[in-house]
CSV table of C-alpha atoms and ligand atoms in Angstrom, one decimal:
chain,number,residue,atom,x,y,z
P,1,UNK,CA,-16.8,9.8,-6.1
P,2,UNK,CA,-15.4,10.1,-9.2
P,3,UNK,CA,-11.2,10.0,-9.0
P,4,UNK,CA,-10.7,9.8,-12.6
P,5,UNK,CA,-8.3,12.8,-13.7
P,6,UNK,CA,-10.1,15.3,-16.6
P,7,UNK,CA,-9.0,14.6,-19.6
P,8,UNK,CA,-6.3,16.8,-21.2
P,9,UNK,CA,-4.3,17.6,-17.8
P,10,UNK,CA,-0.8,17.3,-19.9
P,11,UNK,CA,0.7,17.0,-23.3
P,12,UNK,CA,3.6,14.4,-24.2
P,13,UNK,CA,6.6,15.8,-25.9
P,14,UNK,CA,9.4,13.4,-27.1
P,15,UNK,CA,13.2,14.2,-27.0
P,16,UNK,CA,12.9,16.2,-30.5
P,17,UNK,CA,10.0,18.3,-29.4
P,18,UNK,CA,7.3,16.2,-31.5
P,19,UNK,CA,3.9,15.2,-30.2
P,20,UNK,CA,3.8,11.9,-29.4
P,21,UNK,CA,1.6,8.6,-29.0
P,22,UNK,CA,1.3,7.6,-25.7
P,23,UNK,CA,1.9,3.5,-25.2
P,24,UNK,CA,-0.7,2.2,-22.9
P,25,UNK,CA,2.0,-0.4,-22.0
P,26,UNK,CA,-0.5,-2.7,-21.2
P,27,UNK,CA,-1.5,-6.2,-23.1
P,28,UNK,CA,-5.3,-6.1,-24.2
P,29,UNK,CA,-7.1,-9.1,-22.9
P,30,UNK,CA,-8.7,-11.4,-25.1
P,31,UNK,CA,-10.8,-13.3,-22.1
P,32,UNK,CA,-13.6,-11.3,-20.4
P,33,UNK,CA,-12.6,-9.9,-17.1
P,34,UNK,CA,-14.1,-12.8,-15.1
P,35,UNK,CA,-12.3,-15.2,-17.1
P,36,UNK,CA,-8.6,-12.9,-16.5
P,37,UNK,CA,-9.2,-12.5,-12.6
P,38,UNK,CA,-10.0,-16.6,-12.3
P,39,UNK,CA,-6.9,-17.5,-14.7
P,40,UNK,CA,-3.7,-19.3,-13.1
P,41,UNK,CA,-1.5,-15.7,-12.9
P,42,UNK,CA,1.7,-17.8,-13.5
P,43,UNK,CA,0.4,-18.4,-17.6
P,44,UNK,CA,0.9,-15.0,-18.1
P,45,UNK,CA,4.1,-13.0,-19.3
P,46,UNK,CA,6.1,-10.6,-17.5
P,47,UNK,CA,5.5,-8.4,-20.2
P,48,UNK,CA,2.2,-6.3,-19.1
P,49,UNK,CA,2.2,-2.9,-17.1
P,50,UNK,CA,3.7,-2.9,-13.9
P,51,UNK,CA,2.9,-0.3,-11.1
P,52,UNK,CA,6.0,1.7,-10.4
P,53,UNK,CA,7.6,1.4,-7.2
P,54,UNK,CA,8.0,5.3,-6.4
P,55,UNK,CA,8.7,7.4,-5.7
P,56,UNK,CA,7.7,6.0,-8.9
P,57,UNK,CA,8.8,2.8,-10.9
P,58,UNK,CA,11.9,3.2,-10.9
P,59,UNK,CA,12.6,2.7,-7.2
P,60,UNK,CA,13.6,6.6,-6.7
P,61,UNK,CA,12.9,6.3,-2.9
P,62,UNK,CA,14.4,2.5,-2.4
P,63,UNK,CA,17.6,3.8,-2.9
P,64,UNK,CA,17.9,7.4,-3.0
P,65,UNK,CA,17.8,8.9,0.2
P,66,UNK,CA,15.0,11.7,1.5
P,67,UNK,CA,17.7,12.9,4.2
P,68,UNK,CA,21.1,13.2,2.3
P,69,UNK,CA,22.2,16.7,3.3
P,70,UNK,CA,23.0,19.2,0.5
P,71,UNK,CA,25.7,21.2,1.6
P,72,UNK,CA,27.3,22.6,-1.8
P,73,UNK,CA,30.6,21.3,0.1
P,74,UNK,CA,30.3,17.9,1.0
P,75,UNK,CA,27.2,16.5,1.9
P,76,UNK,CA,25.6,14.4,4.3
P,77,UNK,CA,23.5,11.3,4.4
P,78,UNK,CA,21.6,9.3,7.1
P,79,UNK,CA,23.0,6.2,7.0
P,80,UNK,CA,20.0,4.8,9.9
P,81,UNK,CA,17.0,5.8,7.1
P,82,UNK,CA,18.3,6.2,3.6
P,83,UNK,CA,15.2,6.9,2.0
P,84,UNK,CA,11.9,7.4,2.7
P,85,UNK,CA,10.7,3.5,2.4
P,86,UNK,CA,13.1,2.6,5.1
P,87,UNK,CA,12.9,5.7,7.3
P,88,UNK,CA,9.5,4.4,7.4
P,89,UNK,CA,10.2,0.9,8.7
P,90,UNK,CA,12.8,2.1,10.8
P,91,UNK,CA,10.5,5.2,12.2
P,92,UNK,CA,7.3,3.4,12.1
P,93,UNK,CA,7.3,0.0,13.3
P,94,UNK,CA,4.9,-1.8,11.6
P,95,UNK,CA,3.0,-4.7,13.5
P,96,UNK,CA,3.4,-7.8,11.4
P,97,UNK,CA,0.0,-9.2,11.6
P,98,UNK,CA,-0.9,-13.0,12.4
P,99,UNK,CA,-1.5,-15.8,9.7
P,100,UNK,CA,-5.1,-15.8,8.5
P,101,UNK,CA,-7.6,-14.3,6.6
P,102,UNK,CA,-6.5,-10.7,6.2
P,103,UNK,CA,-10.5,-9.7,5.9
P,104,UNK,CA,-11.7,-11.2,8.8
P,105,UNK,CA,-8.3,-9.9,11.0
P,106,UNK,CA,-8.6,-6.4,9.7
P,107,UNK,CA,-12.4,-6.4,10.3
P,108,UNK,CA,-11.4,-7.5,14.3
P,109,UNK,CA,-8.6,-4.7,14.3
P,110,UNK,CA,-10.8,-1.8,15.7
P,111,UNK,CA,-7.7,0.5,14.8
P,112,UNK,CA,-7.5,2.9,12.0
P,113,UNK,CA,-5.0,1.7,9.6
P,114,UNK,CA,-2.5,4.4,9.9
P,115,UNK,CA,-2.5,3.5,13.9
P,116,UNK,CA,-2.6,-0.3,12.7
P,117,UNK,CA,0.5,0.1,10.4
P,118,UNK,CA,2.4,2.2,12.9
P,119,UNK,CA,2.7,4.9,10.7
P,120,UNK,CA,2.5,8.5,12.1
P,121,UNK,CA,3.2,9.8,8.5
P,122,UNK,CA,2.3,8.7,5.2
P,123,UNK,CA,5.3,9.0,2.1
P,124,UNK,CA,3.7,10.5,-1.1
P,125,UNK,CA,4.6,7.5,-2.5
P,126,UNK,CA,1.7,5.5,-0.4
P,127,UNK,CA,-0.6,7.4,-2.0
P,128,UNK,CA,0.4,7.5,-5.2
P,129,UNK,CA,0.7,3.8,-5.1
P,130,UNK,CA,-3.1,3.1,-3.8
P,131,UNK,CA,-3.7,5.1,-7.3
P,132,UNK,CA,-2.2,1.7,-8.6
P,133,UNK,CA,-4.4,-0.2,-6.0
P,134,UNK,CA,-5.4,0.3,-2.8
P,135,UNK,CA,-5.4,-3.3,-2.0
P,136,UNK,CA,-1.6,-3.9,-2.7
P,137,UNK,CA,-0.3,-1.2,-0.9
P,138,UNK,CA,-2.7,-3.2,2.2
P,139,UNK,CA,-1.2,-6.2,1.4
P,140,UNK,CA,2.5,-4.7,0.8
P,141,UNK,CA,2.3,-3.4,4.6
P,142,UNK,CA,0.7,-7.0,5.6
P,143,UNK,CA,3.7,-9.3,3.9
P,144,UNK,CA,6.3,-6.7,4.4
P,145,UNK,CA,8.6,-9.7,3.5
P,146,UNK,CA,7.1,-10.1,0.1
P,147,UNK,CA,7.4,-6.2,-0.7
P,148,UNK,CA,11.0,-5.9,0.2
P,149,UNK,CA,11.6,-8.8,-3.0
P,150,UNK,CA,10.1,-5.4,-5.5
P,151,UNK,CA,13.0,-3.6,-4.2
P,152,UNK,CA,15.5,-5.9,-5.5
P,153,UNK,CA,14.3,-5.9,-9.0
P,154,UNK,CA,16.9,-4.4,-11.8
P,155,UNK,CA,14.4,-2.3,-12.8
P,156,UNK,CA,14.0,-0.9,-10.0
P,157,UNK,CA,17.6,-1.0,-9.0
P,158,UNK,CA,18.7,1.0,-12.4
P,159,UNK,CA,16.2,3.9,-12.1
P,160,UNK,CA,18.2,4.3,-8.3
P,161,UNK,CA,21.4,4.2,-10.3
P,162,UNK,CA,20.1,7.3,-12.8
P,163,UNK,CA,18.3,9.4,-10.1
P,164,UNK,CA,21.8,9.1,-8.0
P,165,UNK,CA,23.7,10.2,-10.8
P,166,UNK,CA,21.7,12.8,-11.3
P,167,UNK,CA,22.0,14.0,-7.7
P,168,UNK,CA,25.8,13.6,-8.2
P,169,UNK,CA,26.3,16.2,-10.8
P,170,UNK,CA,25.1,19.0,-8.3
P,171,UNK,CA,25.9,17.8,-4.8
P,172,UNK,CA,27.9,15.2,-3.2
P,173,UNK,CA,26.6,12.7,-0.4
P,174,UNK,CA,28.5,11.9,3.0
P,175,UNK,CA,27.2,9.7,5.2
P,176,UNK,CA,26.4,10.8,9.0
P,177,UNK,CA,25.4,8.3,12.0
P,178,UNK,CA,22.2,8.8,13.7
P,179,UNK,CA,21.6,8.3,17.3
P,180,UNK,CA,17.9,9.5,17.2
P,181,UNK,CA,14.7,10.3,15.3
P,182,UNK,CA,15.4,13.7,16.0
P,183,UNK,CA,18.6,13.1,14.7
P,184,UNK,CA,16.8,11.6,11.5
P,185,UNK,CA,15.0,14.4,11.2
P,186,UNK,CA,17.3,17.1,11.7
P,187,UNK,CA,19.5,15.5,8.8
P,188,UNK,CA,16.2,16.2,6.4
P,189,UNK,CA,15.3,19.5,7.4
P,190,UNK,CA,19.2,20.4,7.3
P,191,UNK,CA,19.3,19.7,3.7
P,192,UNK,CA,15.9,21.7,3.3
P,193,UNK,CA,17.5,24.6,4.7
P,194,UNK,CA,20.7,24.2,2.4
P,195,UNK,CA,18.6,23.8,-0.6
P,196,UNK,CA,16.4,27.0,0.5
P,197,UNK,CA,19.6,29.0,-0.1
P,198,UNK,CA,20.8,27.5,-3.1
P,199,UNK,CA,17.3,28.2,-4.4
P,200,UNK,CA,17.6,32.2,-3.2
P,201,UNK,CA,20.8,32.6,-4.9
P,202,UNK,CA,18.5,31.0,-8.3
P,203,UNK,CA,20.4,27.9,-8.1
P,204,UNK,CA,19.0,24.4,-9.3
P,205,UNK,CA,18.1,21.9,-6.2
P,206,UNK,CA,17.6,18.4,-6.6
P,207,UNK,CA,16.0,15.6,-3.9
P,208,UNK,CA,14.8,18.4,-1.6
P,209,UNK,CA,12.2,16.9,1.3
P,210,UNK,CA,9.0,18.5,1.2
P,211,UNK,CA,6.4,18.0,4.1
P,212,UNK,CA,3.0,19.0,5.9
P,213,UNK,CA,-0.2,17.8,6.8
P,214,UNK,CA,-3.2,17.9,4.6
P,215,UNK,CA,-6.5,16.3,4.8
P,216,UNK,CA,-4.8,15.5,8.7
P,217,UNK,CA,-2.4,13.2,7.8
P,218,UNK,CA,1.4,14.1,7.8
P,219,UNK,CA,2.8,13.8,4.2
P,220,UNK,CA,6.7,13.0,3.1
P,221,UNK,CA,8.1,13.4,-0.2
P,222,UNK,CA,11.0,14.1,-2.2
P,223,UNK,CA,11.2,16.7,-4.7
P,224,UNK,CA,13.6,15.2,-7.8
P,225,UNK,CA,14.5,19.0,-9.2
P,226,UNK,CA,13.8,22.6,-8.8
P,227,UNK,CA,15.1,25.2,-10.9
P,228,UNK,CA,14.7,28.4,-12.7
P,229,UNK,CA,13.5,27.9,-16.3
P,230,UNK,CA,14.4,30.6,-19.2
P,231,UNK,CA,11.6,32.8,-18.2
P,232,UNK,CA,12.5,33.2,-14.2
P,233,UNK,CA,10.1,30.9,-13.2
P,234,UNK,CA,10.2,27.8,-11.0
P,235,UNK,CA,9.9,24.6,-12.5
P,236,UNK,CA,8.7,21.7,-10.6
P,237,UNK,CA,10.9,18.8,-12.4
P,238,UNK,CA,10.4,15.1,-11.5
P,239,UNK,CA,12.2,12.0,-13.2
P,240,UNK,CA,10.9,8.8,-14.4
P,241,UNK,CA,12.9,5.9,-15.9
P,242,UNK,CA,11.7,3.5,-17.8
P,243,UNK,CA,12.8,-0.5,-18.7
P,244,UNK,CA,11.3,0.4,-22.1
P,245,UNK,CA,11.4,3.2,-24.6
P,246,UNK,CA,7.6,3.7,-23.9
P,247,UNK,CA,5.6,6.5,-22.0
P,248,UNK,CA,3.8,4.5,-19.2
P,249,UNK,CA,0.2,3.4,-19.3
P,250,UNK,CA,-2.9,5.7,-18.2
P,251,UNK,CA,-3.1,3.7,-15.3
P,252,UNK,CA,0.5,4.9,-14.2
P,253,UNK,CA,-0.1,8.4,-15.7
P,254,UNK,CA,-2.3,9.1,-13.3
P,255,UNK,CA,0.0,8.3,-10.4
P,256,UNK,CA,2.3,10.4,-11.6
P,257,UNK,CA,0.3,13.4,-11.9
P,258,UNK,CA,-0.8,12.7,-8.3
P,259,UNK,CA,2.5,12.6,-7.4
P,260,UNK,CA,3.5,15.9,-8.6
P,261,UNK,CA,0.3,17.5,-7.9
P,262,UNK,CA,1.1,16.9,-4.0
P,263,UNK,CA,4.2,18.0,-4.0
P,264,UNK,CA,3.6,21.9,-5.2
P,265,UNK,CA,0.7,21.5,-2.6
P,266,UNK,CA,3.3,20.4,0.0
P,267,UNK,CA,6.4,23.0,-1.2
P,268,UNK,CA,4.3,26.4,-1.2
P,269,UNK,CA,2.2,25.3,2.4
P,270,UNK,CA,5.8,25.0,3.7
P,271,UNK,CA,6.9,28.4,2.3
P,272,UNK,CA,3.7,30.4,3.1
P,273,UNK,CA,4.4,29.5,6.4
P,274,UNK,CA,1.6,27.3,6.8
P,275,UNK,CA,3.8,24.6,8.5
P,276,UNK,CA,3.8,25.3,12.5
P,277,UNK,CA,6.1,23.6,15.1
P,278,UNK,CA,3.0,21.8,17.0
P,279,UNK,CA,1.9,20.0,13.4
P,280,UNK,CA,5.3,18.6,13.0
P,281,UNK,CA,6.3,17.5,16.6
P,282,UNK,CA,2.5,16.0,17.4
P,283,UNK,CA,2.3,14.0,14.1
P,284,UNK,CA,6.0,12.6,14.1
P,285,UNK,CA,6.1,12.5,18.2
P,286,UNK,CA,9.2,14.1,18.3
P,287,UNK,CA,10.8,15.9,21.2
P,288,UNK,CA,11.8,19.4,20.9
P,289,UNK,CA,14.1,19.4,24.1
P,290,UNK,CA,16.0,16.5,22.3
P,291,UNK,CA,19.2,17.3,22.0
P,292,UNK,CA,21.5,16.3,19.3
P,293,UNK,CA,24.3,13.8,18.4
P,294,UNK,CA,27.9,15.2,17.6
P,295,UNK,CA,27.4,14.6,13.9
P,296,UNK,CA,24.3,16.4,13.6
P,297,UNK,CA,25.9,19.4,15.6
P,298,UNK,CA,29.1,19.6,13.7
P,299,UNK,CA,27.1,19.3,9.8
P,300,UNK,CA,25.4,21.9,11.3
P,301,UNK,CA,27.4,24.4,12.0
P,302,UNK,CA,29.6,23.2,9.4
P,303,UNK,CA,26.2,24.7,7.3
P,304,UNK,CA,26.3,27.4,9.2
P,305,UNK,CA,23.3,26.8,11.4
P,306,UNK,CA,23.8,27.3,15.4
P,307,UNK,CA,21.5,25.0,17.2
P,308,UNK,CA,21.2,22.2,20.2
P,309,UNK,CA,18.1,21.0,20.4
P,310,UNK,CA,15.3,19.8,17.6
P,311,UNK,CA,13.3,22.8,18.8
P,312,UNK,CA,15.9,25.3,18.0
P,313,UNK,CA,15.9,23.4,14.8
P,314,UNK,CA,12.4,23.5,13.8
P,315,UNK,CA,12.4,27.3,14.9
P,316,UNK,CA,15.1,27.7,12.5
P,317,UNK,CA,13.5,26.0,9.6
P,318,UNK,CA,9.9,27.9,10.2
P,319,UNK,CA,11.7,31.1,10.2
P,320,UNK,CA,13.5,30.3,7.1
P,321,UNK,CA,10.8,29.2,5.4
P,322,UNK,CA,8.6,31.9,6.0
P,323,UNK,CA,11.6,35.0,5.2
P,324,UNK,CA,13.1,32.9,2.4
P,325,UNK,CA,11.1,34.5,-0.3
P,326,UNK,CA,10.9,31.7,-2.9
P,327,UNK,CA,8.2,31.5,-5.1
P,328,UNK,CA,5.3,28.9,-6.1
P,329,UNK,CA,6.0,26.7,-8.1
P,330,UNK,CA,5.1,27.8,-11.9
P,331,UNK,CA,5.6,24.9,-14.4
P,332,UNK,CA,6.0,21.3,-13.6
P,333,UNK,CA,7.0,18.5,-15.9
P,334,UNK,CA,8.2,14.9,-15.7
P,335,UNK,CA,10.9,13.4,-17.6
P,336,UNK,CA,10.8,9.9,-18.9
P,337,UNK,CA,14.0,8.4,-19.3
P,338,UNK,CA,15.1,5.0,-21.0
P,339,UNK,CA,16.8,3.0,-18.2
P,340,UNK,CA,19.2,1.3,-20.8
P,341,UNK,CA,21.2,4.3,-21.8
P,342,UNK,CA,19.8,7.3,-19.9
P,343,UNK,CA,18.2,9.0,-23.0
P,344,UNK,CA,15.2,11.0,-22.7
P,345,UNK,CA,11.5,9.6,-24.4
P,346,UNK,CA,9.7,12.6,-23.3
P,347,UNK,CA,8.9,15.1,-21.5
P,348,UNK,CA,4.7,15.5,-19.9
P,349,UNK,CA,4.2,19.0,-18.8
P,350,UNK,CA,1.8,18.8,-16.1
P,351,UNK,CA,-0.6,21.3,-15.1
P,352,UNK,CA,-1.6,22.1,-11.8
P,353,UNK,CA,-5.3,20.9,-11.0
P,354,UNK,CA,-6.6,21.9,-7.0
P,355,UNK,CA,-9.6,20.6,-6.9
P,356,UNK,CA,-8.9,17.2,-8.6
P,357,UNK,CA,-5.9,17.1,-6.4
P,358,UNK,CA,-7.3,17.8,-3.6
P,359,UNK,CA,-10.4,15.2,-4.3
P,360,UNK,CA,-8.1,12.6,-4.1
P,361,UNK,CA,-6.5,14.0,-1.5
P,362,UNK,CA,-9.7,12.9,0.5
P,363,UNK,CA,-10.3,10.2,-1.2
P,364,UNK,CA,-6.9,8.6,-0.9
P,365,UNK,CA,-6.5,9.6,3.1
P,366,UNK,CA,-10.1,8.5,3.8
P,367,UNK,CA,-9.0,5.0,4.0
P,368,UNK,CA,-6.0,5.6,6.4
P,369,UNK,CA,-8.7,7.5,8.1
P,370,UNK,CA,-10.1,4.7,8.5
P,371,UNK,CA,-13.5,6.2,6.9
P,372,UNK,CA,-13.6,3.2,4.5
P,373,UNK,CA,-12.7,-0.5,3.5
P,374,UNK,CA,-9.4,-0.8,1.2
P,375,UNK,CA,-10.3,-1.1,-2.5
P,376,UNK,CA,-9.0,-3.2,-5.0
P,377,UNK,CA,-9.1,-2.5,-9.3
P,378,UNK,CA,-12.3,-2.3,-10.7
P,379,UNK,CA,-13.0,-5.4,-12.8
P,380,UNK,CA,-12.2,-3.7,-16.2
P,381,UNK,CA,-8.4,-3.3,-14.4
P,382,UNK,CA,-8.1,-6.5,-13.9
P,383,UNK,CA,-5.0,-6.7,-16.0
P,384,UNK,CA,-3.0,-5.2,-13.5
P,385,UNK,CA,-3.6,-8.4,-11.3
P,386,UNK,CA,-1.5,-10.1,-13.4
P,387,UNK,CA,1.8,-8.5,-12.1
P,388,UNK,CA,1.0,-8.1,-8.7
P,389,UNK,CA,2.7,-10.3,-6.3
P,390,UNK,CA,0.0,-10.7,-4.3
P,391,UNK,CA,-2.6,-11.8,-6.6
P,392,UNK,CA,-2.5,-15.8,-5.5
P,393,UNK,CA,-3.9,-14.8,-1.7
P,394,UNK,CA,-5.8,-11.5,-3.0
P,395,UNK,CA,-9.3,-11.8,-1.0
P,396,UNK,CA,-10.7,-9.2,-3.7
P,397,UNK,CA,-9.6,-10.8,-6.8
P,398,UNK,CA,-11.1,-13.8,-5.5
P,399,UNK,CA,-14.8,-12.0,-4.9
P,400,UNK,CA,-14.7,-10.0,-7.9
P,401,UNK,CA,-14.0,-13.2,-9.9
P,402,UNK,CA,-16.3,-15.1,-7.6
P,403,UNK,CA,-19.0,-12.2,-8.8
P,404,UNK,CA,-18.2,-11.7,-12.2
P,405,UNK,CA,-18.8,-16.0,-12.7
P,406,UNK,CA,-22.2,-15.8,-10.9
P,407,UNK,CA,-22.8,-12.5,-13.4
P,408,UNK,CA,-22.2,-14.5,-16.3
P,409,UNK,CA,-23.5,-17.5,-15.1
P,410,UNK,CA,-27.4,-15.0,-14.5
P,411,UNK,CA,-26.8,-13.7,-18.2
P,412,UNK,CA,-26.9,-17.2,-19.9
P,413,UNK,CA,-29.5,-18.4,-17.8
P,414,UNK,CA,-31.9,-15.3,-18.6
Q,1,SF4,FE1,-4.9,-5.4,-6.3
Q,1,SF4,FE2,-5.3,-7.3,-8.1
Q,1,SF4,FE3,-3.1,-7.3,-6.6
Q,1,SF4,FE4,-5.5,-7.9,-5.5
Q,1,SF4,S1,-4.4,-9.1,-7.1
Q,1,SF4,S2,-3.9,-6.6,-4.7
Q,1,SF4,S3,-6.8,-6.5,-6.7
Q,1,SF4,S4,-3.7,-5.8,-8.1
């Protein structure tokens, strides 16, 4: 299958409204790729192309939370699951697998890997990281230990920093306690029915949670803005910041697109009604006779919303949803922003492409499927293994390096 985007799918803009170059980002090797993939990874800089820790690079989701209520008064966030990352360790227990070959242990694991993982949904973000490679986002899951280190990086703390500012300027954030994962879950779809209004009255929403199932497997994200442009329309827009004043490589292009691409997928399912009570509550496992904690029940009605169980909240929300009126999304873009002093580099308007998106879709959620083997990059990527924190016990680096030296070693002798 081919998962390589068409050509042509977006055009760069800078701040001024020029055209411009794209930086690949990324340090051409001089050695063949047999020779990069066997090198000691330590001799190289920490200068080449990094994947972005999403909801992108910039470590949207490792701070910014998917369930902070937007109320237009005060708002409200879940202090047990800030953000989508850790709603997903505290939601979905992962199983921390024994020492060992990871190969051998995953071939003896008769489980799918979404039931292996513990993970009833999949974020976006897992999908638009196994653009990046498949095999880190295996490993990342693996050595949970060693992921939660990516977190802590500046650069990945400062892009936090700029998309919480930007939440700030339209809606505040107050924390509420949790007592369940209905609870969790009532303080996402709470803000999702705030934001629903603001959007009817044509106001400008930012961080609104967008969810379904496609290609079977429930899907998470975060939405960074939606607003009316000049023309009436809807405009999708998502923000990226960047540790340098450079548009990100092809590589991470691509995973940005994705990203996007699933959201207006996700956002006009969800207001054509296409999301049912059964999908959500079969998925997630969640209880519909749950009843709530006080903090949930008094955001609630301080919203305006009379409920007492997670039924009467999903019944809520469907209705909504369906009635609200709001339309599909017409124009999406993504913002790059320079990390150092918030100024824009440019702006990628980014057309909407079904079928591509929805090929790797399939392709993507085939392997939590467990319909195939995990993939790592393709030999002429091999660059990318020299940022990746998992590159000195990667099983596939190893083989591919192991078969590009028995490659070479054919060619001389022929
Ligand atoms: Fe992927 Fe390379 Fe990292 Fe292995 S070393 S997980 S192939 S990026």
């Amino acid at each position: 299958m081919d998962n390589h985007r068409p050509e042509g799918v977006g055009g760069m803009v800078d701040a001024d409204g020029q055209t411009c170059r794209k930086s690949s980002g990324t340090m051409q090797p001089e050695l063949s790729d047999a020779e990069l993939l066997a090198l000691e990874l330590d001799l190289f800089c920490g200068e080449c192309d990094k994947p972005e820790l999403n909801e992108g690079d910039d470590g949207h989701t490792s701070s910014r939370s998917a369930e902070s209520c937007c109320t237009g008064q005060g708002t409200v966030e879940d202090t047990c699951s800030r953000n989508e990352q850790s709603s997903n360790q505290s939601e979905q227990k992962s199983e921390m697998p024994p020492e060992g070959s990871s190969t051998k242990r995953r071939k003896q694991d008769e489980r799918i890997p979404l039931e292996r993982f513990g993970r009833k949904y999949l974020n976006v973000t897992d999908l638009t990281r196994q653009v990046w490679c498949e095999q880190q986002v295996v490993y990342g899951l693996e050595l949970p230990h060693i992921e939660q280190l990516r977190e802590e990086v500046p650069v990945v703390k400062a892009g936090s920093c700029l998309h919480l500012a930007r939440e700030l300027e339209i809606q505040d954030i107050v924390p509420i306690n949790v007592e369940s994962r209905e609870d969790s879950w009532a303080v996402k779809i709470l803000n999702l029915l705030s934001m629903i209004q603001f959007l009817q009255a044509g106001e400008r929403v930012r961080e609104l949670p967008v969810f379904g199932e496609l290609e079977g497997i429930f899907l998470v994200g975060v939405v960074d803005e939606l607003c009316y442009n000049s023309k009436g329309e809807l405009e999708l827009c998502e923000l990226k910041t960047r540790g340098q004043r450079t548009y990100p490589s092809a590589a991470q292009r691509k995973s940005h697109l994705f990203q996007v691409n699933i959201y207006k997928l996700l956002f006009e399912a969800m207001i054509k009604g296409k999301l049912n009570k059964e999908t959500i509550t079969d998925h997630l496992r969640l209880r519909t006779e749950q009843p709530f904690s006080s903090e949930i029940l008094m955001h609630a009605q301080k919203v305006g919303f009379s409920i007492n169980t997670f039924g009467d909240l999903l019944d809520l929300m469907l209705l909504n949803l369906t009635y609200a009126e709001i339309p599909n999304i017409d124009t999406m873009k993504i913002e790059y922003c320079y990390q150092a002093d918030a100024s824009l580099i440019g702006t990628e308007v980014v057309y909407f492409e079904e079928e591509w998106v929805k090929s790797e879709l399939k392709h993507y959620c085939s392997f939590w499927k467990g319909q195939r083997e995990a993939k790592g990059v393709d030999i002429e990527e091999a660059w990318k293994c020299r940022s990746c924190d998992f590159a000195d016990i990667c099983e596939w680096r190893h083989s591919k390096a192991e078969e590009a030296t028995q490659k070479n070693r054919a060619n001389k002798s022929k």
